[in-house]
Tab-separated table of N, CA and C in Angstrom:
chain	number	residue	atom	x	y	z
T	5	MET	N	237.231	144.603	-24.632
T	5	MET	CA	236.445	145.036	-25.777
T	5	MET	C	237.201	146.164	-26.471
T	6	SER	N	237.423	146.051	-27.777
T	6	SER	CA	238.136	147.096	-28.511
T	6	SER	C	237.157	148.193	-28.926
T	7	ASP	N	237.710	149.292	-29.401
T	7	ASP	CA	236.882	150.423	-29.813
T	7	ASP	C	235.984	150.072	-30.998
T	8	HIS	N	236.359	149.032	-31.772
T	8	HIS	CA	235.598	148.691	-32.977
T	8	HIS	C	234.469	147.697	-32.720
T	9	ASP	N	234.426	147.085	-31.518
T	9	ASP	CA	233.368	146.116	-31.203
T	9	ASP	C	232.049	146.833	-30.949
T	10	ILE	N	231.022	146.339	-31.568
T	10	ILE	CA	229.693	146.901	-31.353
T	10	ILE	C	229.048	146.203	-30.160
T	11	LEU	N	229.319	144.896	-30.042
T	11	LEU	CA	228.713	144.111	-28.975
T	11	LEU	C	229.658	143.944	-27.796
T	12	SER	N	229.087	143.901	-26.613
T	12	SER	CA	229.895	143.596	-25.428
T	12	SER	C	230.163	142.089	-25.424
T	13	ASP	N	231.070	141.636	-24.578
T	13	ASP	CA	231.356	140.209	-24.482
T	13	ASP	C	230.110	139.436	-24.068
T	14	ALA	N	229.338	139.967	-23.136
T	14	ALA	CA	228.116	139.298	-22.671
T	14	ALA	C	227.102	139.188	-23.809
T	15	GLU	N	226.969	140.261	-24.598
T	15	GLU	CA	226.030	140.230	-25.726
T	15	GLU	C	226.496	139.225	-26.783
T	16	ARG	N	227.809	139.166	-27.007
T	16	ARG	CA	228.360	138.225	-27.982
T	16	ARG	C	228.100	136.786	-27.529
T	17	GLU	N	228.278	136.511	-26.233
T	17	GLU	CA	228.018	135.168	-25.692
T	17	GLU	C	226.552	134.792	-25.839
T	18	ALA	N	225.664	135.746	-25.517
T	18	ALA	CA	224.229	135.484	-25.630
T	18	ALA	C	223.852	135.198	-27.088
T	19	LEU	N	224.420	135.956	-28.000
T	19	LEU	CA	224.139	135.756	-29.418
T	19	LEU	C	224.659	134.392	-29.879
T	20	SER	N	225.849	134.024	-29.435
T	20	SER	CA	226.414	132.723	-29.798
T	20	SER	C	225.518	131.590	-29.310
T	21	ALA	N	225.000	131.730	-28.110
T	21	ALA	CA	224.164	130.673	-27.527
T	21	ALA	C	222.895	130.450	-28.348
T	22	ILE	N	222.274	131.524	-28.831
T	22	ILE	CA	221.043	131.332	-29.602
T	22	ILE	C	221.312	130.990	-31.060
T	23	MET	N	222.520	131.228	-31.523
T	23	MET	CA	222.851	130.918	-32.917
T	23	MET	C	223.309	129.472	-33.091
T	24	LEU	N	223.599	128.788	-31.985
T	24	LEU	CA	224.042	127.403	-32.104
T	24	LEU	C	222.957	126.567	-32.751
T	25	GLU	N	223.396	125.620	-33.584
T	25	GLU	CA	222.420	124.745	-34.230
T	25	GLU	C	221.716	123.915	-33.170
T	26	PRO	N	220.424	123.684	-33.356
T	26	PRO	CA	219.732	122.814	-32.399
T	26	PRO	C	220.297	121.400	-32.507
T	27	ASP	N	220.250	120.683	-31.407
T	27	ASP	CA	220.740	119.307	-31.432
T	27	ASP	C	219.878	118.478	-32.372
T	28	LEU	N	220.535	117.781	-33.271
T	28	LEU	CA	219.811	116.904	-34.186
T	28	LEU	C	219.480	115.615	-33.446
T	29	PRO	N	218.385	114.966	-33.802
T	29	PRO	CA	218.102	113.695	-33.134
T	29	PRO	C	219.203	112.698	-33.477
T	30	PRO	N	219.516	111.817	-32.551
T	30	PRO	CA	220.587	110.854	-32.843
T	30	PRO	C	220.185	109.989	-34.027
T	31	GLN	N	221.142	109.736	-34.889
T	31	GLN	CA	220.840	108.890	-36.035
T	31	GLN	C	220.726	107.450	-35.557
T	32	ARG	N	219.676	106.817	-36.000
T	32	ARG	CA	219.427	105.444	-35.590
T	32	ARG	C	219.679	104.490	-36.754
T	33	VAL	N	219.935	103.259	-36.386
T	33	VAL	CA	220.117	102.195	-37.369
T	33	VAL	C	218.837	101.367	-37.395
T	34	LEU	N	218.325	101.117	-38.583
T	34	LEU	CA	217.160	100.255	-38.746
T	34	LEU	C	217.656	98.876	-39.168
T	35	ILE	N	217.386	97.887	-38.327
T	35	ILE	CA	217.795	96.510	-38.606
T	35	ILE	C	216.574	95.750	-39.117
T	36	VAL	N	216.688	95.202	-40.333
T	36	VAL	CA	215.556	94.521	-40.967
T	36	VAL	C	215.917	93.054	-41.180
T	37	ASP	N	215.190	92.186	-40.493
T	37	ASP	CA	215.435	90.753	-40.630
T	37	ASP	C	214.188	90.029	-40.140
T	38	ASP	N	213.766	88.987	-40.862
T	38	ASP	CA	212.584	88.251	-40.415
T	38	ASP	C	212.912	87.279	-39.285
T	39	ASP	N	214.191	87.131	-38.964
T	39	ASP	CA	214.632	86.284	-37.852
T	39	ASP	C	214.778	87.162	-36.602
T	40	LYS	N	213.865	86.958	-35.645
T	40	LYS	CA	213.826	87.780	-34.434
T	40	LYS	C	215.160	87.739	-33.682
T	41	ASP	N	215.751	86.547	-33.553
T	41	ASP	CA	217.018	86.415	-32.826
T	41	ASP	C	218.130	87.204	-33.511
T	42	ALA	N	218.172	87.149	-34.834
T	42	ALA	CA	219.202	87.885	-35.579
T	42	ALA	C	219.037	89.392	-35.385
T	43	ARG	N	217.784	89.878	-35.444
T	43	ARG	CA	217.513	91.315	-35.221
T	43	ARG	C	217.973	91.743	-33.838
T	44	GLU	N	217.578	90.967	-32.848
T	44	GLU	CA	217.905	91.332	-31.469
T	44	GLU	C	219.402	91.286	-31.205
T	45	LEU	N	220.077	90.290	-31.772
T	45	LEU	CA	221.523	90.172	-31.580
T	45	LEU	C	222.256	91.368	-32.192
T	46	LEU	N	221.907	91.716	-33.424
T	46	LEU	CA	222.541	92.873	-34.066
T	46	LEU	C	222.265	94.155	-33.277
T	47	SER	N	221.037	94.321	-32.831
T	47	SER	CA	220.654	95.498	-32.063
T	47	SER	C	221.466	95.584	-30.771
T	48	GLU	N	221.640	94.430	-30.128
T	48	GLU	CA	222.403	94.387	-28.883
T	48	GLU	C	223.881	94.706	-29.125
T	49	ILE	N	224.447	94.123	-30.162
T	49	ILE	CA	225.865	94.359	-30.495
T	49	ILE	C	226.103	95.852	-30.745
T	50	LEU	N	225.251	96.478	-31.565
T	50	LEU	CA	225.420	97.897	-31.878
T	50	LEU	C	225.111	98.754	-30.650
T	51	GLY	N	224.103	98.349	-29.880
T	51	GLY	CA	223.720	99.099	-28.686
T	51	GLY	C	224.827	99.160	-27.659
T	52	LEU	N	225.628	98.103	-27.547
T	52	LEU	CA	226.746	98.096	-26.601
T	52	LEU	C	227.758	99.188	-26.932
T	53	ASP	N	227.785	99.604	-28.180
T	53	ASP	CA	228.691	100.669	-28.613
T	53	ASP	C	228.001	102.029	-28.643
T	54	GLY	N	226.808	102.109	-28.057
T	54	GLY	CA	226.094	103.379	-27.990
T	54	GLY	C	225.335	103.747	-29.253
T	55	ILE	N	225.153	102.784	-30.149
T	55	ILE	CA	224.428	103.047	-31.393
T	55	ILE	C	222.961	102.684	-31.174
T	56	ARG	N	222.092	103.647	-31.394
T	56	ARG	CA	220.662	103.426	-31.164
T	56	ARG	C	220.043	102.719	-32.365
T	57	CYS	N	219.270	101.681	-32.079
T	57	CYS	CA	218.706	100.849	-33.145
T	57	CYS	C	217.189	100.759	-33.048
T	58	MET	N	216.591	100.502	-34.193
T	58	MET	CA	215.182	100.150	-34.302
T	58	MET	C	215.179	98.871	-35.134
T	59	THR	N	214.123	98.081	-35.013
T	59	THR	CA	214.085	96.845	-35.790
T	59	THR	C	212.770	96.711	-36.538
T	60	ALA	N	212.835	95.962	-37.634
T	60	ALA	CA	211.652	95.661	-38.434
T	60	ALA	C	211.743	94.198	-38.849
T	61	ALA	N	210.602	93.496	-38.785
T	61	ALA	CA	210.572	92.073	-39.116
T	61	ALA	C	210.328	91.811	-40.598
T	62	SER	N	210.070	92.882	-41.376
T	62	SER	CA	209.801	92.689	-42.804
T	62	SER	C	210.196	93.934	-43.594
T	63	GLY	N	210.346	93.741	-44.896
T	63	GLY	CA	210.644	94.868	-45.769
T	63	GLY	C	209.517	95.888	-45.769
T	64	GLU	N	208.263	95.399	-45.705
T	64	GLU	CA	207.106	96.309	-45.691
T	64	GLU	C	207.144	97.220	-44.471
T	65	THR	N	207.410	96.625	-43.304
T	65	THR	CA	207.488	97.407	-42.065
T	65	THR	C	208.641	98.410	-42.146
T	66	ALA	N	209.757	97.966	-42.705
T	66	ALA	CA	210.921	98.841	-42.833
T	66	ALA	C	210.596	100.065	-43.696
T	67	LEU	N	209.917	99.855	-44.809
T	67	LEU	CA	209.561	100.978	-45.688
T	67	LEU	C	208.657	101.974	-44.971
T	68	LYS	N	207.708	101.460	-44.196
T	68	LYS	CA	206.811	102.329	-43.436
T	68	LYS	C	207.605	103.134	-42.397
T	69	MET	N	208.525	102.474	-41.708
T	69	MET	CA	209.339	103.155	-40.693
T	69	MET	C	210.214	104.233	-41.330
T	70	LEU	N	210.765	103.943	-42.503
T	70	LEU	CA	211.602	104.931	-43.193
T	70	LEU	C	210.796	106.168	-43.570
T	71	ASP	N	209.520	105.971	-43.891
T	71	ASP	CA	208.650	107.110	-44.203
T	71	ASP	C	208.351	107.951	-42.966
T	72	GLU	N	208.224	107.286	-41.823
T	72	GLU	CA	207.751	107.956	-40.608
T	72	GLU	C	208.842	108.427	-39.662
T	73	LYS	N	210.049	107.901	-39.784
T	73	LYS	CA	211.102	108.183	-38.797
T	73	LYS	C	212.329	108.805	-39.465
T	74	PRO	N	212.395	110.133	-39.497
T	74	PRO	CA	213.534	110.790	-40.144
T	74	PRO	C	214.865	110.571	-39.415
T	75	SER	N	214.817	110.081	-38.175
T	75	SER	CA	216.062	109.876	-37.435
T	75	SER	C	216.834	108.635	-37.892
T	76	ILE	N	216.237	107.819	-38.767
T	76	ILE	CA	216.957	106.640	-39.273
T	76	ILE	C	218.023	107.123	-40.255
T	77	GLY	N	219.271	106.755	-39.951
T	77	GLY	CA	220.379	107.206	-40.788
T	77	GLY	C	221.074	106.089	-41.549
T	78	LEU	N	220.678	104.843	-41.273
T	78	LEU	CA	221.345	103.695	-41.887
T	78	LEU	C	220.422	102.492	-41.783
T	79	VAL	N	220.440	101.640	-42.810
T	79	VAL	CA	219.660	100.401	-42.791
T	79	VAL	C	220.620	99.219	-42.894
T	80	ILE	N	220.387	98.225	-42.030
T	80	ILE	CA	221.074	96.934	-42.148
T	80	ILE	C	219.971	95.930	-42.442
T	81	THR	N	220.069	95.239	-43.572
T	81	THR	CA	218.998	94.318	-43.942
T	81	THR	C	219.507	92.941	-44.326
T	82	ASP	N	218.672	91.961	-44.020
T	82	ASP	CA	218.883	90.598	-44.493
T	82	ASP	C	218.392	90.559	-45.943
T	83	LEU	N	218.782	89.539	-46.674
T	83	LEU	CA	218.302	89.398	-48.057
T	83	LEU	C	217.025	88.580	-48.134
T	84	ARG	N	217.039	87.418	-47.520
T	84	ARG	CA	215.934	86.471	-47.646
T	84	ARG	C	214.847	86.759	-46.623
T	85	MET	N	213.783	87.396	-47.091
T	85	MET	CA	212.632	87.671	-46.234
T	85	MET	C	211.379	87.408	-47.056
T	86	GLY	N	210.227	87.705	-46.492
T	86	GLY	CA	208.954	87.432	-47.142
T	86	GLY	C	208.719	88.189	-48.436
T	87	HIS	N	207.551	88.771	-48.552
T	87	HIS	CA	207.087	89.419	-49.784
T	87	HIS	C	208.073	90.470	-50.301
T	88	VAL	N	208.496	91.399	-49.449
T	88	VAL	CA	209.501	92.401	-49.840
T	88	VAL	C	210.827	91.939	-49.246
T	89	ASP	N	211.667	91.295	-50.088
T	89	ASP	CA	212.961	90.819	-49.592
T	89	ASP	C	213.969	91.964	-49.539
T	90	GLY	N	215.184	91.648	-49.123
T	90	GLY	CA	216.202	92.681	-48.961
T	90	GLY	C	216.491	93.479	-50.219
T	91	LEU	N	216.633	92.794	-51.356
T	91	LEU	CA	216.924	93.503	-52.610
T	91	LEU	C	215.757	94.401	-53.021
T	92	GLU	N	214.525	93.923	-52.840
T	92	GLU	CA	213.358	94.735	-53.186
T	92	GLU	C	213.258	95.950	-52.252
T	93	LEU	N	213.556	95.737	-50.983
T	93	LEU	CA	213.583	96.849	-50.016
T	93	LEU	C	214.572	97.917	-50.488
T	94	ILE	N	215.763	97.489	-50.870
T	94	ILE	CA	216.792	98.441	-51.319
T	94	ILE	C	216.337	99.164	-52.584
T	95	ARG	N	215.758	98.426	-53.530
T	95	ARG	CA	215.261	99.062	-54.769
T	95	ARG	C	214.249	100.153	-54.442
T	96	GLN	N	213.317	99.847	-53.537
T	96	GLN	CA	212.284	100.829	-53.198
T	96	GLN	C	212.874	102.038	-52.458
T	97	VAL	N	213.854	101.807	-51.609
T	97	VAL	CA	214.521	102.925	-50.928
T	97	VAL	C	215.231	103.799	-51.963
T	98	ARG	N	215.908	103.179	-52.919
T	98	ARG	CA	216.653	103.930	-53.937
T	98	ARG	C	215.732	104.762	-54.829
T	99	GLU	N	214.452	104.398	-54.924
T	99	GLU	CA	213.489	105.147	-55.735
T	99	GLU	C	212.681	106.134	-54.896
T	100	SER	N	213.032	106.285	-53.630
T	100	SER	CA	212.264	107.146	-52.721
T	100	SER	C	213.043	108.426	-52.397
T	101	VAL	N	212.468	109.246	-51.538
T	101	VAL	CA	213.157	110.466	-51.102
T	101	VAL	C	214.375	110.125	-50.239
T	102	ARG	N	214.465	108.888	-49.775
T	102	ARG	CA	215.605	108.458	-48.956
T	102	ARG	C	216.635	107.715	-49.805
T	103	ALA	N	216.700	108.023	-51.100
T	103	ALA	CA	217.538	107.289	-52.050
T	103	ALA	C	219.009	107.212	-51.646
T	104	ALA	N	219.504	108.227	-50.945
T	104	ALA	CA	220.922	108.248	-50.573
T	104	ALA	C	221.209	107.488	-49.272
T	105	MET	N	220.195	106.875	-48.688
T	105	MET	CA	220.344	106.147	-47.426
T	105	MET	C	221.434	105.086	-47.539
T	106	PRO	N	222.426	105.101	-46.624
T	106	PRO	CA	223.408	104.010	-46.645
T	106	PRO	C	222.756	102.708	-46.179
T	107	ILE	N	223.061	101.633	-46.898
T	107	ILE	CA	222.463	100.330	-46.591
T	107	ILE	C	223.565	99.271	-46.566
T	108	ILE	N	223.526	98.443	-45.532
T	108	ILE	CA	224.454	97.314	-45.397
T	108	ILE	C	223.615	96.045	-45.440
T	109	ILE	N	224.053	95.071	-46.237
T	109	ILE	CA	223.366	93.780	-46.287
T	109	ILE	C	224.122	92.790	-45.409
T	110	VAL	N	223.364	92.062	-44.602
T	110	VAL	CA	223.919	90.984	-43.794
T	110	VAL	C	223.100	89.750	-44.150
T	111	SER	N	223.755	88.734	-44.686
T	111	SER	CA	222.994	87.560	-45.134
T	111	SER	C	223.748	86.269	-44.861
T	112	GLY	N	222.991	85.241	-44.537
T	112	GLY	CA	223.580	83.921	-44.342
T	112	GLY	C	223.377	83.040	-45.558
T	113	ASP	N	222.590	83.527	-46.502
T	113	ASP	CA	222.227	82.712	-47.661
T	113	ASP	C	222.256	83.589	-48.908
T	114	ALA	N	223.435	83.731	-49.480
T	114	ALA	CA	223.558	84.601	-50.651
T	114	ALA	C	224.505	83.963	-51.656
T	115	ASP	N	224.330	84.366	-52.906
T	115	ASP	CA	225.237	83.883	-53.933
T	115	ASP	C	225.858	85.078	-54.654
T	116	VAL	N	226.707	84.791	-55.614
T	116	VAL	CA	227.408	85.854	-56.337
T	116	VAL	C	226.420	86.791	-57.024
T	117	GLY	N	225.339	86.236	-57.579
T	117	GLY	CA	224.323	87.060	-58.246
T	117	GLY	C	223.702	88.074	-57.294
T	118	ASP	N	223.432	87.624	-56.057
T	118	ASP	CA	222.881	88.536	-55.050
T	118	ASP	C	223.866	89.666	-54.755
T	119	ALA	N	225.118	89.302	-54.588
T	119	ALA	CA	226.140	90.301	-54.269
T	119	ALA	C	226.270	91.322	-55.402
T	120	ILE	N	226.248	90.857	-56.631
T	120	ILE	CA	226.350	91.766	-57.779
T	120	ILE	C	225.132	92.682	-57.842
T	121	ALA	N	223.930	92.097	-57.662
T	121	ALA	CA	222.698	92.907	-57.669
T	121	ALA	C	222.758	93.969	-56.568
T	122	ALA	N	223.247	93.578	-55.403
T	122	ALA	CA	223.332	94.511	-54.276
T	122	ALA	C	224.299	95.654	-54.588
T	123	MET	N	225.430	95.321	-55.172
T	123	MET	CA	226.421	96.357	-55.481
T	123	MET	C	225.884	97.326	-56.538
T	124	HIS	N	225.078	96.819	-57.470
T	124	HIS	CA	224.448	97.702	-58.460
T	124	HIS	C	223.454	98.660	-57.811
T	125	LEU	N	222.971	98.297	-56.627
T	125	LEU	CA	222.040	99.157	-55.891
T	125	LEU	C	222.780	100.053	-54.895
T	126	SER	N	224.085	100.134	-55.042
T	126	SER	CA	224.926	101.026	-54.234
T	126	SER	C	224.826	100.785	-52.729
T	127	VAL	N	224.971	99.517	-52.330
T	127	VAL	CA	225.023	99.255	-50.896
T	127	VAL	C	226.429	99.543	-50.385
T	128	VAL	N	226.519	99.826	-49.094
T	128	VAL	CA	227.814	100.120	-48.480
T	128	VAL	C	228.680	98.869	-48.476
T	129	ASP	N	228.074	97.750	-48.072
T	129	ASP	CA	228.821	96.492	-48.021
T	129	ASP	C	227.849	95.325	-47.946
T	130	PHE	N	228.384	94.139	-48.180
T	130	PHE	CA	227.616	92.907	-48.183
T	130	PHE	C	228.365	91.966	-47.256
T	131	LEU	N	227.825	91.743	-46.057
T	131	LEU	CA	228.500	90.905	-45.071
T	131	LEU	C	227.789	89.559	-44.954
T	132	LEU	N	228.569	88.496	-44.930
T	132	LEU	CA	227.999	87.165	-44.775
T	132	LEU	C	227.971	86.780	-43.302
T	133	LYS	N	226.888	86.071	-42.916
T	133	LYS	CA	226.796	85.555	-41.552
T	133	LYS	C	227.665	84.306	-41.464
T	134	PRO	N	228.293	84.012	-40.349
T	134	PRO	CA	228.341	84.835	-39.142
T	134	PRO	C	229.151	86.107	-39.399
T	135	ILE	N	228.689	87.205	-38.844
T	135	ILE	CA	229.275	88.505	-39.155
T	135	ILE	C	230.507	88.790	-38.327
T	136	ASP	N	231.427	89.495	-38.948
T	136	ASP	CA	232.581	90.049	-38.246
T	136	ASP	C	232.072	91.326	-37.569
T	137	THR	N	231.803	91.262	-36.260
T	137	THR	CA	231.183	92.397	-35.573
T	137	THR	C	232.076	93.638	-35.583
T	138	GLY	N	233.378	93.433	-35.556
T	138	GLY	CA	234.296	94.578	-35.614
T	138	GLY	C	234.153	95.331	-36.926
T	139	LYS	N	234.065	94.587	-38.008
T	139	LYS	CA	233.898	95.207	-39.329
T	139	LYS	C	232.544	95.914	-39.421
T	140	LEU	N	231.487	95.251	-38.925
T	140	LEU	CA	230.159	95.860	-38.958
T	140	LEU	C	230.138	97.163	-38.154
T	141	LEU	N	230.706	97.134	-36.957
T	141	LEU	CA	230.736	98.347	-36.124
T	141	LEU	C	231.497	99.476	-36.819
T	142	ALA	N	232.630	99.148	-37.424
T	142	ALA	CA	233.420	100.168	-38.124
T	142	ALA	C	232.622	100.766	-39.283
T	143	LEU	N	231.923	99.922	-40.051
T	143	LEU	CA	231.113	100.410	-41.171
T	143	LEU	C	229.989	101.324	-40.680
T	144	VAL	N	229.268	100.877	-39.643
T	144	VAL	CA	228.150	101.653	-39.114
T	144	VAL	C	228.629	103.004	-38.603
T	145	LYS	N	229.695	102.989	-37.812
T	145	LYS	CA	230.216	104.250	-37.259
T	145	LYS	C	230.668	105.189	-38.366
T	146	HIS	N	231.315	104.639	-39.391
T	146	HIS	CA	231.761	105.465	-40.508
T	146	HIS	C	230.566	106.115	-41.212
T	147	GLU	N	229.553	105.310	-41.503
T	147	GLU	CA	228.380	105.815	-42.240
T	147	GLU	C	227.571	106.826	-41.428
T	148	LEU	N	227.581	106.688	-40.112
T	148	LEU	CA	226.830	107.630	-39.267
T	148	LEU	C	227.678	108.842	-38.865
T	149	GLY	N	228.949	108.845	-39.302
T	149	GLY	CA	229.823	109.973	-38.976
T	149	GLY	C	230.290	109.972	-37.536
T	150	MET	N	230.340	108.780	-36.940
T	150	MET	CA	230.827	108.646	-35.555
T	150	MET	C	232.316	108.312	-35.601
T	151	GLU	N	232.978	108.588	-34.489
T	151	GLU	CA	234.399	108.231	-34.409
T	151	GLU	C	234.536	106.716	-34.344
T	152	PRO	N	235.422	106.146	-35.152
T	152	PRO	CA	235.610	104.682	-35.096
T	152	PRO	C	236.339	104.251	-33.839
């Protein structure tokens, strides 16, 4: 300890310990697809890499979860679903307090118009099924700030 230090080393350590930021909840991925098998498969693929997932069977459920669960840091959605489809889900997210939410579309049934509409809604990417899991994992990790 130098003559200019006001705090002892022990006091400095104690102060550092209480000044550390609290651990943030792990960011989760919300997978939205009306196909149960597709939801579970994506969840399993991401889970194997330590990425925590939640799932929703509809756009309506997804919107409710986004309102209630601040730990969701990324949405992966299918396009073709019931009343609130993937594009409508994205539009509603973009008009909400979660407007900056990164969103990835995964679809087995899409056309150029869908892709253009999605890009206008600032999605991270538009992946066609069957998905390149390596690319999906890299995108998810990048968006969540994890090491690739």
